[in-house]
Amino acid sequence: MASSDKNYHMTPEEFRQFGRAVIDWIADYYEKVESYPVLSQVKPGDVRKTLPENPPEKGESVDKMLKDVEQFLMPGITHWQSPNFFAYFPANASGPAILGDLLSSGLAVQGMIWATSPACTELETLVLDWLVEMLDLPRKFKSDSTGGGVIQDTASSASLCAVLAARERTSNFQVNAKGGNGKLVAYTSTQGHSSIEKAVKIAGIGKDNLRLIEVDEKFALQPAALEARIKEDLKNGLTPFFVCATVGTTSSHALDPLKEIGEICQRYQLWLHVDAAMAGTAALCPEFRFIHQGLEYADSYCFNPHKWMFTNFDCDCFYVADRNILIKTLSVLPEYLKNKATESGAVIDYRDWHIPMGRRFRSLKPWFVIRHYGIEGLQYLIRKHVQMAQNFKQWVEADPRFEIVAPVPLNLICFRHKGGDKFNEKLLEKLNNSGELYLSHTKLNDQYVIRMCIAQTHTEERHVRTAWQKIQQTATALENE
Ligand code: PLP
């Protein structure tokens, strides 16, 4: 055999053997995930300096790679899958989602158009239709209606697509054709996610044309202030076109009043996008569907199964009420993608529903999750998280040294020690440095606030109890310093 004929590839037998080793490694990891410090304790540059600076000349074994993962990378991992992870919003994984992801990697199809893997498109449409039913979303978001859903990588991409579609609807597709005139104005609350600012920047609307509307004492957008600002902008010759309302803001889980905002959007013909990135999953349970009251006014909506619905990152479900606007905004059809199925008009080509052309078989993840847990299992777990959060809130309220600083409609508790900003900063630092749990912070009413989000796949009552004891003990130690 000439040396050029040498087989460098992993054989199916080797793949089977190493694949089992990797699955075993992952299963072992989950068994002991609690024993790691939740927040990685390394310093900047620590990970890189343990790794060889140059790539290997000759191929290496998977065994060696796994050993290096263990020895050099694990210290630099923050354990998002630890049951003691309470920071930010979670990025949940689960066994079925990991397996769905693995299958997606194995099949390795690129489903940019229906024809390049019909199953990739059709399963995605089915799962997104299922989720409309499961969350009791407006019927217009279903594929057999005027709208439909698509899986995006993140809520940030979904918001960008919403801004682009809204821009084109308002400009009668003239910005797509000729560029903007700098007069379009977008609105969200002061608590809207930073991805809205990013979206208006990318879409050429300009940060100066994003209005951050005041919120009420519950940190929810004030409809009257929104309408006043729209009127003022109109008076100044500007063109309001887009409002993003948030269901479950990042800082405090505030719920913007969708109905009132929707009525305003209808009055002024503005696109209403509803960002329910984290909280949307709660609507799996009928008793939490109050969060979506008024959603029927929305032109687009998104939520992230990759936050709370046990589906590995990345998986954002983005819905539009009128798919034609989105498609007309994003579709470009070069000769090399033309095909009979597309021309027949009988299929969905999801490449026209988001920014990238190429796409993975992502729907395998939520499909495996939904089939594994069933609606009943998902509802049980979401209810459990909310119940644990409500218990935690009561424990905080019962300790006179602490205060709750925002309503707790679901599973995010914003609280602070009454000792002031510096005290809370120190408290958080000490807690996170302990490695026993991981919390994050925000500012509300200019005050430093600790956020505790109870939503990790494996969090049980005992983890929440231990976390509260640790918070109390650490506060006591700091008070005595
Ligand atoms: N919107 C809200 C309300 C969020 O809380 C977040 C992230 O926490 C996002 C959007 C951005 O999510 P993604 O990482 O999917 O872009």
GROMACS .gro file of C-alpha atoms and ligand atoms in nm:
model
  497
    1MET     CA    1   0.000   0.000   0.000
    2ALA     CA    2   0.144   0.338  -0.098
    3SER     CA    3   0.178   0.572   0.199
    4SER     CA    4  -0.078   0.805   0.037
    5ASP     CA    5  -0.331   0.518   0.062
    6LYS     CA    6  -0.298   0.496   0.437
    7ASN     CA    7  -0.636   0.511   0.611
    8TYR     CA    8  -0.628   0.798   0.856
    9HIS     CA    9  -0.998   0.776   0.937
   10MET     CA   10  -1.149   0.628   1.249
   11THR     CA   11  -1.291   0.290   1.151
   12PRO     CA   12  -1.652   0.206   1.244
   13GLU     CA   13  -1.515  -0.043   1.499
   14GLU     CA   14  -1.290   0.222   1.657
   15PHE     CA   15  -1.580   0.466   1.656
   16ARG     CA   16  -1.796   0.212   1.837
   17GLN     CA   17  -1.526   0.152   2.096
   18PHE     CA   18  -1.437   0.517   2.158
   19GLY     CA   19  -1.800   0.623   2.132
   20ARG     CA   20  -1.883   0.392   2.421
   21ALA     CA   21  -1.589   0.533   2.614
   22VAL     CA   22  -1.719   0.888   2.559
   23ILE     CA   23  -2.074   0.796   2.663
   24ASP     CA   24  -1.932   0.627   2.973
   25TRP     CA   25  -1.727   0.936   3.043
   26ILE     CA   26  -2.037   1.158   3.017
   27ALA     CA   27  -2.244   0.924   3.237
   28ASP     CA   28  -1.965   0.923   3.499
   29TYR     CA   29  -1.953   1.301   3.477
   30TYR     CA   30  -2.322   1.332   3.558
   31GLU     CA   31  -2.285   1.092   3.848
   32LYS     CA   32  -2.021   1.311   4.008
   33VAL     CA   33  -2.108   1.657   3.875
   34GLU     CA   34  -2.203   1.770   4.225
   35SER     CA   35  -1.851   1.712   4.351
   36TYR     CA   36  -1.692   1.978   4.129
   37PRO     CA   37  -1.671   2.346   4.232
   38VAL     CA   38  -1.965   2.491   4.036
   39LEU     CA   39  -1.780   2.803   3.925
   40SER     CA   40  -1.444   2.726   3.768
   41GLN     CA   41  -1.169   2.853   3.996
   42VAL     CA   42  -0.898   2.900   3.731
   43LYS     CA   43  -0.739   3.235   3.646
   44PRO     CA   44  -0.720   3.384   3.296
   45GLY     CA   45  -0.468   3.194   3.082
   46ASP     CA   46  -0.447   2.896   3.323
   47VAL     CA   47  -0.614   2.651   3.083
   48ARG     CA   48  -0.418   2.746   2.774
   49LYS     CA   49  -0.081   2.725   2.944
   50THR     CA   50  -0.139   2.360   3.037
   51LEU     CA   51  -0.200   2.265   2.672
   52PRO     CA   52   0.062   2.203   2.401
   53GLU     CA   53   0.117   2.523   2.206
   54ASN     CA   54   0.140   2.343   1.868
   55PRO     CA   55  -0.089   2.090   1.700
   56PRO     CA   56   0.041   1.730   1.681
   57GLU     CA   57   0.224   1.618   1.370
   58LYS     CA   58   0.092   1.266   1.408
   59GLY     CA   59  -0.261   1.168   1.507
   60GLU     CA   60  -0.325   1.081   1.871
   61SER     CA   61  -0.555   0.836   2.046
   62VAL     CA   62  -0.897   0.920   2.186
   63ASP     CA   63  -0.784   0.774   2.519
   64LYS     CA   64  -0.515   1.038   2.540
   65MET     CA   65  -0.758   1.311   2.441
   66LEU     CA   66  -1.004   1.205   2.711
   67LYS     CA   67  -0.726   1.203   2.970
   68ASP     CA   68  -0.635   1.557   2.867
   69VAL     CA   69  -0.999   1.663   2.895
   70GLU     CA   70  -1.000   1.528   3.247
   71GLN     CA   71  -0.667   1.673   3.350
   72PHE     CA   72  -0.643   2.005   3.167
   73LEU     CA   73  -0.994   2.112   3.067
   74MET     CA   74  -1.207   2.006   3.361
   75PRO     CA   75  -1.051   2.262   3.599
   76GLY     CA   76  -1.161   2.528   3.350
   77ILE     CA   77  -1.522   2.412   3.331
   78THR     CA   78  -1.800   2.598   3.507
   79HIS     CA   79  -2.053   2.326   3.574
   80TRP     CA   80  -2.378   2.445   3.422
   81GLN     CA   81  -2.518   2.096   3.473
   82SER     CA   82  -2.454   2.099   3.847
   83PRO     CA   83  -2.770   2.094   4.057
   84ASN     CA   84  -2.608   2.379   4.251
   85PHE     CA   85  -2.602   2.606   3.948
   86PHE     CA   86  -2.842   2.893   4.024
   87ALA     CA   87  -2.678   3.174   3.823
   88TYR     CA   88  -2.806   3.368   3.518
   89PHE     CA   89  -3.065   3.149   3.350
   90PRO     CA   90  -2.969   2.784   3.311
   91ALA     CA   91  -2.851   2.611   2.994
   92ASN     CA   92  -3.006   2.277   3.072
   93ALA     CA   93  -2.909   1.942   2.930
   94SER     CA   94  -3.070   1.603   2.977
   95GLY     CA   95  -2.997   1.245   2.871
   96PRO     CA   96  -3.251   1.239   2.587
   97ALA     CA   97  -3.136   1.578   2.455
   98ILE     CA   98  -2.772   1.468   2.454
   99LEU     CA   99  -2.866   1.154   2.262
  100GLY     CA  100  -3.073   1.355   2.014
  101ASP     CA  101  -2.776   1.586   1.967
  102LEU     CA  102  -2.548   1.289   1.913
  103LEU     CA  103  -2.777   1.148   1.647
  104SER     CA  104  -2.786   1.489   1.482
  105SER     CA  105  -2.404   1.488   1.476
  106GLY     CA  106  -2.397   1.134   1.348
  107LEU     CA  107  -2.643   1.187   1.067
  108ALA     CA  108  -2.467   1.517   1.002
  109VAL     CA  109  -2.721   1.636   0.749
  110GLN     CA  110  -2.732   1.994   0.640
  111GLY     CA  111  -3.100   2.074   0.611
  112MET     CA  112  -3.084   2.413   0.443
  113ILE     CA  113  -3.369   2.324   0.207
  114TRP     CA  114  -3.635   2.056   0.226
  115ALA     CA  115  -3.468   1.855  -0.049
  116THR     CA  116  -3.134   1.829   0.134
  117SER     CA  117  -3.304   1.620   0.404
  118PRO     CA  118  -3.683   1.617   0.406
  119ALA     CA  119  -3.692   1.457   0.752
  120CYS     CA  120  -3.487   1.743   0.899
  121THR     CA  121  -3.746   1.996   0.783
  122GLU     CA  122  -4.059   1.793   0.847
  123LEU     CA  123  -3.965   1.683   1.198
  124GLU     CA  124  -3.882   2.042   1.289
  125THR     CA  125  -4.220   2.164   1.165
  126LEU     CA  126  -4.394   1.887   1.357
  127VAL     CA  127  -4.210   1.956   1.684
  128LEU     CA  128  -4.276   2.329   1.657
  129ASP     CA  129  -4.645   2.258   1.595
  130TRP     CA  130  -4.647   2.027   1.896
  131LEU     CA  131  -4.503   2.306   2.108
  132VAL     CA  132  -4.779   2.546   1.998
  133GLU     CA  133  -5.025   2.295   2.143
  134MET     CA  134  -4.815   2.215   2.447
  135LEU     CA  135  -4.774   2.582   2.546
  136ASP     CA  136  -5.123   2.675   2.422
  137LEU     CA  137  -4.978   2.944   2.195
  138PRO     CA  138  -5.201   3.128   1.944
  139ARG     CA  139  -5.303   2.902   1.654
  140LYS     CA  140  -5.167   3.151   1.400
  141PHE     CA  141  -4.817   3.027   1.494
  142LYS     CA  142  -4.893   2.680   1.358
  143SER     CA  143  -4.765   2.568   1.020
  144ASP     CA  144  -5.115   2.491   0.889
  145SER     CA  145  -5.210   2.854   0.950
  146THR     CA  146  -5.058   3.178   0.819
  147GLY     CA  147  -4.749   3.152   1.036
  148GLY     CA  148  -4.515   2.887   1.163
  149GLY     CA  149  -4.214   2.814   1.373
  150VAL     CA  150  -3.847   2.753   1.317
  151ILE     CA  151  -3.560   2.654   1.544
  152GLN     CA  152  -3.297   2.926   1.572
  153ASP     CA  153  -2.969   2.901   1.756
  154THR     CA  154  -3.060   3.163   2.015
  155ALA     CA  155  -3.322   3.416   2.122
  156SER     CA  156  -3.080   3.683   2.001
  157SER     CA  157  -3.105   3.553   1.645
  158ALA     CA  158  -3.482   3.527   1.678
  159SER     CA  159  -3.504   3.891   1.786
  160LEU     CA  160  -3.283   3.996   1.498
  161CYS     CA  161  -3.507   3.814   1.249
  162ALA     CA  162  -3.811   3.978   1.407
  163VAL     CA  163  -3.654   4.324   1.377
  164LEU     CA  164  -3.561   4.259   1.013
  165ALA     CA  165  -3.909   4.132   0.920
  166ALA     CA  166  -4.071   4.426   1.101
  167ARG     CA  167  -3.838   4.670   0.924
  168GLU     CA  168  -3.934   4.527   0.587
  169ARG     CA  169  -4.306   4.519   0.660
  170THR     CA  170  -4.302   4.884   0.762
  171SER     CA  171  -4.082   4.998   0.473
  172ASN     CA  172  -4.270   4.787   0.218
  173PHE     CA  173  -3.945   4.599   0.160
  174GLN     CA  174  -3.766   4.917   0.060
  175VAL     CA  175  -3.488   4.891   0.320
  176ASN     CA  176  -3.402   4.547   0.182
  177ALA     CA  177  -3.391   4.696  -0.163
  178LYS     CA  178  -3.238   5.039  -0.111
  179GLY     CA  179  -3.115   5.075   0.249
  180GLY     CA  180  -3.267   5.265   0.542
  181ASN     CA  181  -3.345   5.631   0.590
  182GLY     CA  182  -3.258   5.642   0.960
  183LYS     CA  183  -3.613   5.719   1.067
  184LEU     CA  184  -3.729   5.380   1.194
  185VAL     CA  185  -3.772   5.360   1.572
  186ALA     CA  186  -3.788   5.049   1.795
  187TYR     CA  187  -3.907   5.014   2.155
  188THR     CA  188  -3.847   4.786   2.448
  189SER     CA  189  -3.837   4.844   2.822
  190THR     CA  190  -3.533   4.946   3.024
  191GLN     CA  191  -3.534   4.580   3.131
  192GLY     CA  192  -3.542   4.436   2.776
  193HIS     CA  193  -3.257   4.199   2.695
  194SER     CA  194  -2.935   4.338   2.549
  195SER     CA  195  -2.996   4.126   2.238
  196ILE     CA  196  -3.259   4.380   2.130
  197GLU     CA  197  -2.997   4.653   2.125
  198LYS     CA  198  -2.768   4.421   1.932
  199ALA     CA  199  -3.048   4.343   1.685
  200VAL     CA  200  -3.124   4.708   1.612
  201LYS     CA  201  -2.754   4.775   1.564
  202ILE     CA  202  -2.712   4.486   1.320
  203ALA     CA  203  -3.035   4.573   1.137
  204GLY     CA  204  -2.910   4.924   1.069
  205ILE     CA  205  -3.180   5.086   1.282
  206GLY     CA  206  -2.919   5.238   1.510
  207LYS     CA  207  -2.892   5.231   1.887
  208ASP     CA  208  -3.010   5.592   1.908
  209ASN     CA  209  -3.337   5.478   1.752
  210LEU     CA  210  -3.406   5.224   2.024
  211ARG     CA  211  -3.626   5.369   2.300
  212LEU     CA  212  -3.595   5.213   2.643
  213ILE     CA  213  -3.935   5.265   2.802
  214GLU     CA  214  -3.977   5.316   3.177
  215VAL     CA  215  -4.102   5.031   3.393
  216ASP     CA  216  -4.340   5.019   3.688
  217GLU     CA  217  -4.267   4.905   4.044
  218LYS     CA  218  -4.277   4.542   3.921
  219PHE     CA  219  -4.015   4.621   3.654
  220ALA     CA  220  -4.273   4.570   3.378
  221LEU     CA  221  -4.299   4.804   3.079
  222GLN     CA  222  -4.545   5.091   3.129
  223PRO     CA  223  -4.788   5.096   2.834
  224ALA     CA  224  -4.877   5.464   2.886
  225ALA     CA  225  -4.511   5.563   2.865
  226LEU     CA  226  -4.474   5.354   2.550
  227GLU     CA  227  -4.766   5.524   2.381
  228ALA     CA  228  -4.646   5.870   2.483
  229ARG     CA  229  -4.304   5.798   2.331
  230ILE     CA  230  -4.455   5.665   2.009
  231LYS     CA  231  -4.667   5.981   1.975
  232GLU     CA  232  -4.365   6.202   2.034
  233ASP     CA  233  -4.161   6.015   1.774
  234LEU     CA  234  -4.443   6.043   1.522
  235LYS     CA  235  -4.467   6.414   1.591
  236ASN     CA  236  -4.094   6.442   1.518
  237GLY     CA  237  -4.137   6.280   1.177
  238LEU     CA  238  -3.997   5.942   1.280
  239THR     CA  239  -4.144   5.600   1.194
  240PRO     CA  240  -4.213   5.369   1.490
  241PHE     CA  241  -4.208   5.009   1.365
  242PHE     CA  242  -4.117   4.753   1.632
  243VAL     CA  243  -4.187   4.676   1.997
  244CYS     CA  244  -4.025   4.397   2.195
  245ALA     CA  245  -4.218   4.293   2.505
  246THR     CA  246  -4.054   4.054   2.747
  247VAL     CA  247  -4.216   3.767   2.932
  248GLY     CA  248  -3.971   3.707   3.214
  249THR     CA  249  -3.701   3.974   3.195
  250THR     CA  250  -3.343   3.864   3.253
  251SER     CA  251  -3.284   4.077   3.560
  252SER     CA  252  -3.600   4.006   3.756
  253HIS     CA  253  -3.846   3.792   3.555
  254ALA     CA  254  -4.084   4.085   3.509
  255LEU     CA  255  -4.383   4.019   3.286
  256ASP     CA  256  -4.463   4.299   3.043
  257PRO     CA  257  -4.841   4.351   2.999
  258LEU     CA  258  -4.885   4.197   2.654
  259LYS     CA  259  -5.248   4.289   2.607
  260GLU     CA  260  -5.203   4.662   2.666
  261ILE     CA  261  -4.882   4.668   2.465
  262GLY     CA  262  -5.050   4.466   2.189
  263GLU     CA  263  -5.340   4.712   2.167
  264ILE     CA  264  -5.093   4.997   2.124
  265CYS     CA  265  -4.905   4.804   1.855
  266GLN     CA  266  -5.231   4.741   1.676
  267ARG     CA  267  -5.329   5.110   1.698
  268TYR     CA  268  -5.001   5.229   1.547
  269GLN     CA  269  -4.941   4.923   1.325
  270LEU     CA  270  -4.618   4.824   1.495
  271TRP     CA  271  -4.468   4.476   1.493
  272LEU     CA  272  -4.493   4.314   1.836
  273HIS     CA  273  -4.221   4.064   1.919
  274VAL     CA  274  -4.253   3.876   2.248
  275ASP     CA  275  -3.932   3.750   2.403
  276ALA     CA  276  -4.008   3.472   2.650
  277ALA     CA  277  -3.661   3.320   2.630
  278MET     CA  278  -3.659   3.171   2.978
  279ALA     CA  279  -4.013   3.198   3.114
  280GLY     CA  280  -4.197   3.063   2.808
  281THR     CA  281  -4.139   2.703   2.914
  282ALA     CA  282  -4.360   2.762   3.219
  283ALA     CA  283  -4.662   2.769   2.986
  284LEU     CA  284  -4.634   2.391   2.962
  285CYS     CA  285  -4.841   2.406   3.283
  286PRO     CA  286  -5.193   2.551   3.243
  287GLU     CA  287  -5.169   2.732   3.578
  288PHE     CA  288  -4.870   2.937   3.453
  289ARG     CA  289  -5.022   3.038   3.119
  290PHE     CA  290  -5.117   3.375   3.265
  291ILE     CA  291  -4.768   3.481   3.154
  292HIS     CA  292  -4.889   3.474   2.793
  293GLN     CA  293  -5.209   3.672   2.839
  294GLY     CA  294  -5.234   3.897   2.534
  295LEU     CA  295  -4.996   3.690   2.320
  296GLU     CA  296  -5.261   3.682   2.047
  297TYR     CA  297  -5.143   4.034   1.954
  298ALA     CA  298  -4.788   3.919   1.880
  299ASP     CA  299  -4.640   3.913   1.532
  300SER     CA  300  -4.357   3.698   1.657
  301TYR     CA  301  -4.264   3.507   1.970
  302CYS     CA  302  -3.970   3.308   2.095
  303PHE     CA  303  -3.872   3.089   2.386
  304ASN     CA  304  -3.563   2.881   2.456
  305PRO     CA  305  -3.597   2.511   2.530
  306HIS     CA  306  -3.221   2.540   2.583
  307LYS     CA  307  -3.284   2.735   2.899
  308TRP     CA  308  -3.553   2.557   3.097
  309MET     CA  309  -3.687   2.270   2.882
  310PHE     CA  310  -3.397   2.028   2.936
  311THR     CA  311  -3.274   2.065   2.578
  312ASN     CA  312  -2.904   2.117   2.522
  313PHE     CA  313  -2.786   2.449   2.394
  314ASP     CA  314  -2.864   2.560   2.128
  315CYS     CA  315  -3.237   2.553   2.066
  316ASP     CA  316  -3.459   2.860   2.041
  317CYS     CA  317  -3.814   2.823   1.906
  318PHE     CA  318  -3.914   3.125   1.701
  319TYR     CA  319  -4.268   3.173   1.574
  320VAL     CA  320  -4.418   3.423   1.333
  321ALA     CA  321  -4.783   3.499   1.267
  322ASP     CA  322  -4.722   3.565   0.897
  323ARG     CA  323  -4.445   3.352   0.751
  324ASN     CA  324  -4.461   3.527   0.414
  325ILE     CA  325  -4.315   3.846   0.560
  326LEU     CA  326  -4.026   3.663   0.722
  327ILE     CA  327  -3.954   3.464   0.408
  328LYS     CA  328  -3.975   3.766   0.182
  329THR     CA  329  -3.737   3.947   0.415
  330LEU     CA  330  -3.472   3.676   0.423
  331SER     CA  331  -3.508   3.480   0.101
  332VAL     CA  332  -3.245   3.502  -0.171
  333LEU     CA  333  -3.262   3.226  -0.433
  334PRO     CA  334  -2.941   3.162  -0.625
  335GLU     CA  335  -2.943   2.929  -0.923
  336TYR     CA  336  -2.754   2.655  -0.739
  337LEU     CA  337  -3.031   2.613  -0.480
  338LYS     CA  338  -3.321   2.595  -0.727
  339ASN     CA  339  -3.504   2.263  -0.717
  340LYS     CA  340  -3.840   2.114  -0.804
  341ALA     CA  341  -3.967   2.080  -0.447
  342THR     CA  342  -3.905   2.450  -0.376
  343GLU     CA  343  -4.066   2.551  -0.704
  344SER     CA  344  -4.374   2.341  -0.624
  345GLY     CA  345  -4.440   2.562  -0.321
  346ALA     CA  346  -4.535   2.250  -0.125
  347VAL     CA  347  -4.236   2.250   0.110
  348ILE     CA  348  -4.069   2.468   0.372
  349ASP     CA  349  -3.710   2.575   0.307
  350TYR     CA  350  -3.595   2.682   0.651
  351ARG     CA  351  -3.285   2.858   0.517
  352ASP     CA  352  -3.529   3.144   0.440
  353TRP     CA  353  -3.638   3.166   0.805
  354HIS     CA  354  -3.310   3.271   0.966
  355ILE     CA  355  -2.968   3.424   0.897
  356PRO     CA  356  -2.745   3.124   0.817
  357MET     CA  357  -2.808   2.916   0.510
  358GLY     CA  358  -2.689   2.587   0.656
  359ARG     CA  359  -2.862   2.417   0.945
  360ARG     CA  360  -2.823   2.116   1.168
  361PHE     CA  361  -3.088   1.859   1.253
  362ARG     CA  362  -3.161   2.040   1.580
  363SER     CA  363  -3.520   1.925   1.622
  364LEU     CA  364  -3.397   1.579   1.721
  365LYS     CA  365  -3.312   1.731   2.060
  366PRO     CA  366  -3.658   1.862   2.159
  367TRP     CA  367  -3.820   1.561   1.988
  368PHE     CA  368  -3.623   1.323   2.209
  369VAL     CA  369  -3.692   1.540   2.514
  370ILE     CA  370  -4.067   1.559   2.457
  371ARG     CA  371  -4.094   1.188   2.381
  372HIS     CA  372  -3.880   1.086   2.678
  373TYR     CA  373  -4.047   1.300   2.946
  374GLY     CA  374  -4.393   1.328   2.793
  375ILE     CA  375  -4.599   1.638   2.863
  376GLU     CA  376  -4.671   1.499   3.209
  377GLY     CA  377  -4.303   1.465   3.301
  378LEU     CA  378  -4.216   1.813   3.175
  379GLN     CA  379  -4.508   1.967   3.367
  380TYR     CA  380  -4.406   1.782   3.683
  381LEU     CA  381  -4.049   1.913   3.667
  382ILE     CA  382  -4.146   2.273   3.587
  383ARG     CA  383  -4.396   2.275   3.874
  384LYS     CA  384  -4.131   2.136   4.104
  385HIS     CA  385  -3.886   2.414   4.011
  386VAL     CA  386  -4.148   2.682   4.067
  387GLN     CA  387  -4.250   2.529   4.400
  388MET     CA  388  -3.889   2.515   4.519
  389ALA     CA  389  -3.843   2.880   4.421
  390GLN     CA  390  -4.157   2.983   4.608
  391ASN     CA  391  -4.029   2.797   4.916
  392PHE     CA  392  -3.695   2.972   4.887
  393LYS     CA  393  -3.871   3.307   4.867
  394GLN     CA  394  -4.051   3.232   5.194
  395TRP     CA  395  -3.725   3.139   5.367
  396VAL     CA  396  -3.571   3.470   5.258
  397GLU     CA  397  -3.877   3.659   5.380
  398ALA     CA  398  -3.854   3.486   5.716
  399ASP     CA  399  -3.498   3.612   5.778
  400PRO     CA  400  -3.518   3.980   5.881
  401ARG     CA  401  -3.164   4.046   5.755
  402PHE     CA  402  -3.275   3.991   5.394
  403GLU     CA  403  -3.535   4.135   5.160
  404ILE     CA  404  -3.703   4.023   4.838
  405VAL     CA  405  -3.670   4.303   4.584
  406ALA     CA  406  -3.895   4.195   4.295
  407PRO     CA  407  -4.208   3.984   4.251
  408VAL     CA  408  -4.143   3.612   4.204
  409PRO     CA  409  -4.400   3.497   3.948
  410LEU     CA  410  -4.208   3.177   3.869
  411ASN     CA  411  -3.863   3.053   3.966
  412LEU     CA  412  -3.625   3.351   3.984
  413ILE     CA  413  -3.573   3.511   4.322
  414CYS     CA  414  -3.409   3.854   4.343
  415PHE     CA  415  -3.302   3.928   4.699
  416ARG     CA  416  -3.046   4.120   4.898
  417HIS     CA  417  -2.903   4.146   5.243
  418LYS     CA  418  -3.001   4.475   5.404
  419GLY     CA  419  -2.631   4.553   5.466
  420GLY     CA  420  -2.593   4.751   5.141
  421ASP     CA  421  -2.434   4.704   4.799
  422LYS     CA  422  -2.079   4.635   4.913
  423PHE     CA  423  -2.199   4.374   5.162
  424ASN     CA  424  -2.401   4.194   4.894
  425GLU     CA  425  -2.111   4.204   4.649
  426LYS     CA  426  -1.884   4.048   4.910
  427LEU     CA  427  -2.148   3.792   5.003
  428LEU     CA  428  -2.187   3.682   4.641
  429GLU     CA  429  -1.813   3.665   4.586
  430LYS     CA  430  -1.761   3.451   4.895
  431LEU     CA  431  -2.046   3.218   4.801
  432ASN     CA  432  -1.923   3.170   4.445
  433ASN     CA  433  -1.561   3.128   4.553
  434SER     CA  434  -1.669   2.849   4.784
  435GLY     CA  435  -1.747   2.640   4.476
  436GLU     CA  436  -2.049   2.498   4.657
  437LEU     CA  437  -2.303   2.691   4.453
  438TYR     CA  438  -2.316   2.953   4.183
  439LEU     CA  439  -2.540   3.262   4.191
  440SER     CA  440  -2.527   3.580   3.986
  441HIS     CA  441  -2.630   3.941   4.036
  442THR     CA  442  -2.807   4.233   3.875
  443LYS     CA  443  -2.901   4.589   3.960
  444LEU     CA  444  -3.262   4.687   4.027
  445ASN     CA  445  -3.348   5.044   4.121
  446ASP     CA  446  -2.972   5.105   4.124
  447GLN     CA  447  -2.923   4.854   4.400
  448TYR     CA  448  -2.700   4.549   4.385
  449VAL     CA  449  -2.922   4.241   4.393
  450ILE     CA  450  -2.848   3.868   4.411
  451ARG     CA  451  -3.034   3.645   4.165
  452MET     CA  452  -3.118   3.284   4.244
  453CYS     CA  453  -3.274   3.095   3.954
  454ILE     CA  454  -3.405   2.749   4.037
  455ALA     CA  455  -3.433   2.565   3.710
  456GLN     CA  456  -3.138   2.333   3.668
  457THR     CA  457  -3.234   1.986   3.538
  458HIS     CA  458  -3.102   1.802   3.844
  459THR     CA  459  -3.180   2.049   4.124
  460GLU     CA  460  -3.370   1.892   4.414
  461GLU     CA  461  -3.516   2.036   4.732
  462ARG     CA  462  -3.201   1.940   4.926
  463HIS     CA  463  -2.982   2.154   4.699
  464VAL     CA  464  -3.202   2.458   4.749
  465ARG     CA  465  -3.209   2.407   5.126
  466THR     CA  466  -2.831   2.369   5.143
  467ALA     CA  467  -2.788   2.678   4.927
  468TRP     CA  468  -3.003   2.886   5.162
  469GLN     CA  469  -2.817   2.757   5.468
  470LYS     CA  470  -2.487   2.845   5.300
  471ILE     CA  471  -2.614   3.195   5.217
  472GLN     CA  472  -2.727   3.250   5.575
  473GLN     CA  473  -2.404   3.117   5.727
  474THR     CA  474  -2.185   3.321   5.493
  475ALA     CA  475  -2.387   3.634   5.572
  476THR     CA  476  -2.343   3.570   5.945
  477ALA     CA  477  -1.968   3.528   5.901
  478LEU     CA  478  -1.947   3.853   5.705
  479GLU     CA  479  -2.158   4.040   5.961
  480ASN     CA  480  -1.908   3.933   6.228
  481GLU     CA  481  -1.598   4.038   6.033
  482PLP     N1  482  -3.398   3.728   2.615
  482PLP     C1  483  -3.403   3.707   2.746
  482PLP     C2  484  -3.521   3.754   2.826
  482PLP     C3  485  -3.297   3.641   2.810
  482PLP     O1  486  -3.300   3.623   2.942
  482PLP     C4  487  -3.187   3.599   2.734
  482PLP     C5  488  -3.074   3.529   2.798
  482PLP     O2  489  -3.068   3.508   2.916
  482PLP     C6  490  -3.188   3.622   2.597
  482PLP     C7  491  -3.295   3.689   2.540
  482PLP     C8  492  -3.073   3.582   2.509
  482PLP     O3  493  -3.073   3.444   2.495
  482PLP     P1  494  -2.984   3.373   2.387
  482PLP     O4  495  -2.858   3.333   2.456
  482PLP     O5  496  -3.067   3.254   2.344
  482PLP     O6  497  -2.960   3.468   2.275
   0.00000   0.00000   0.00000
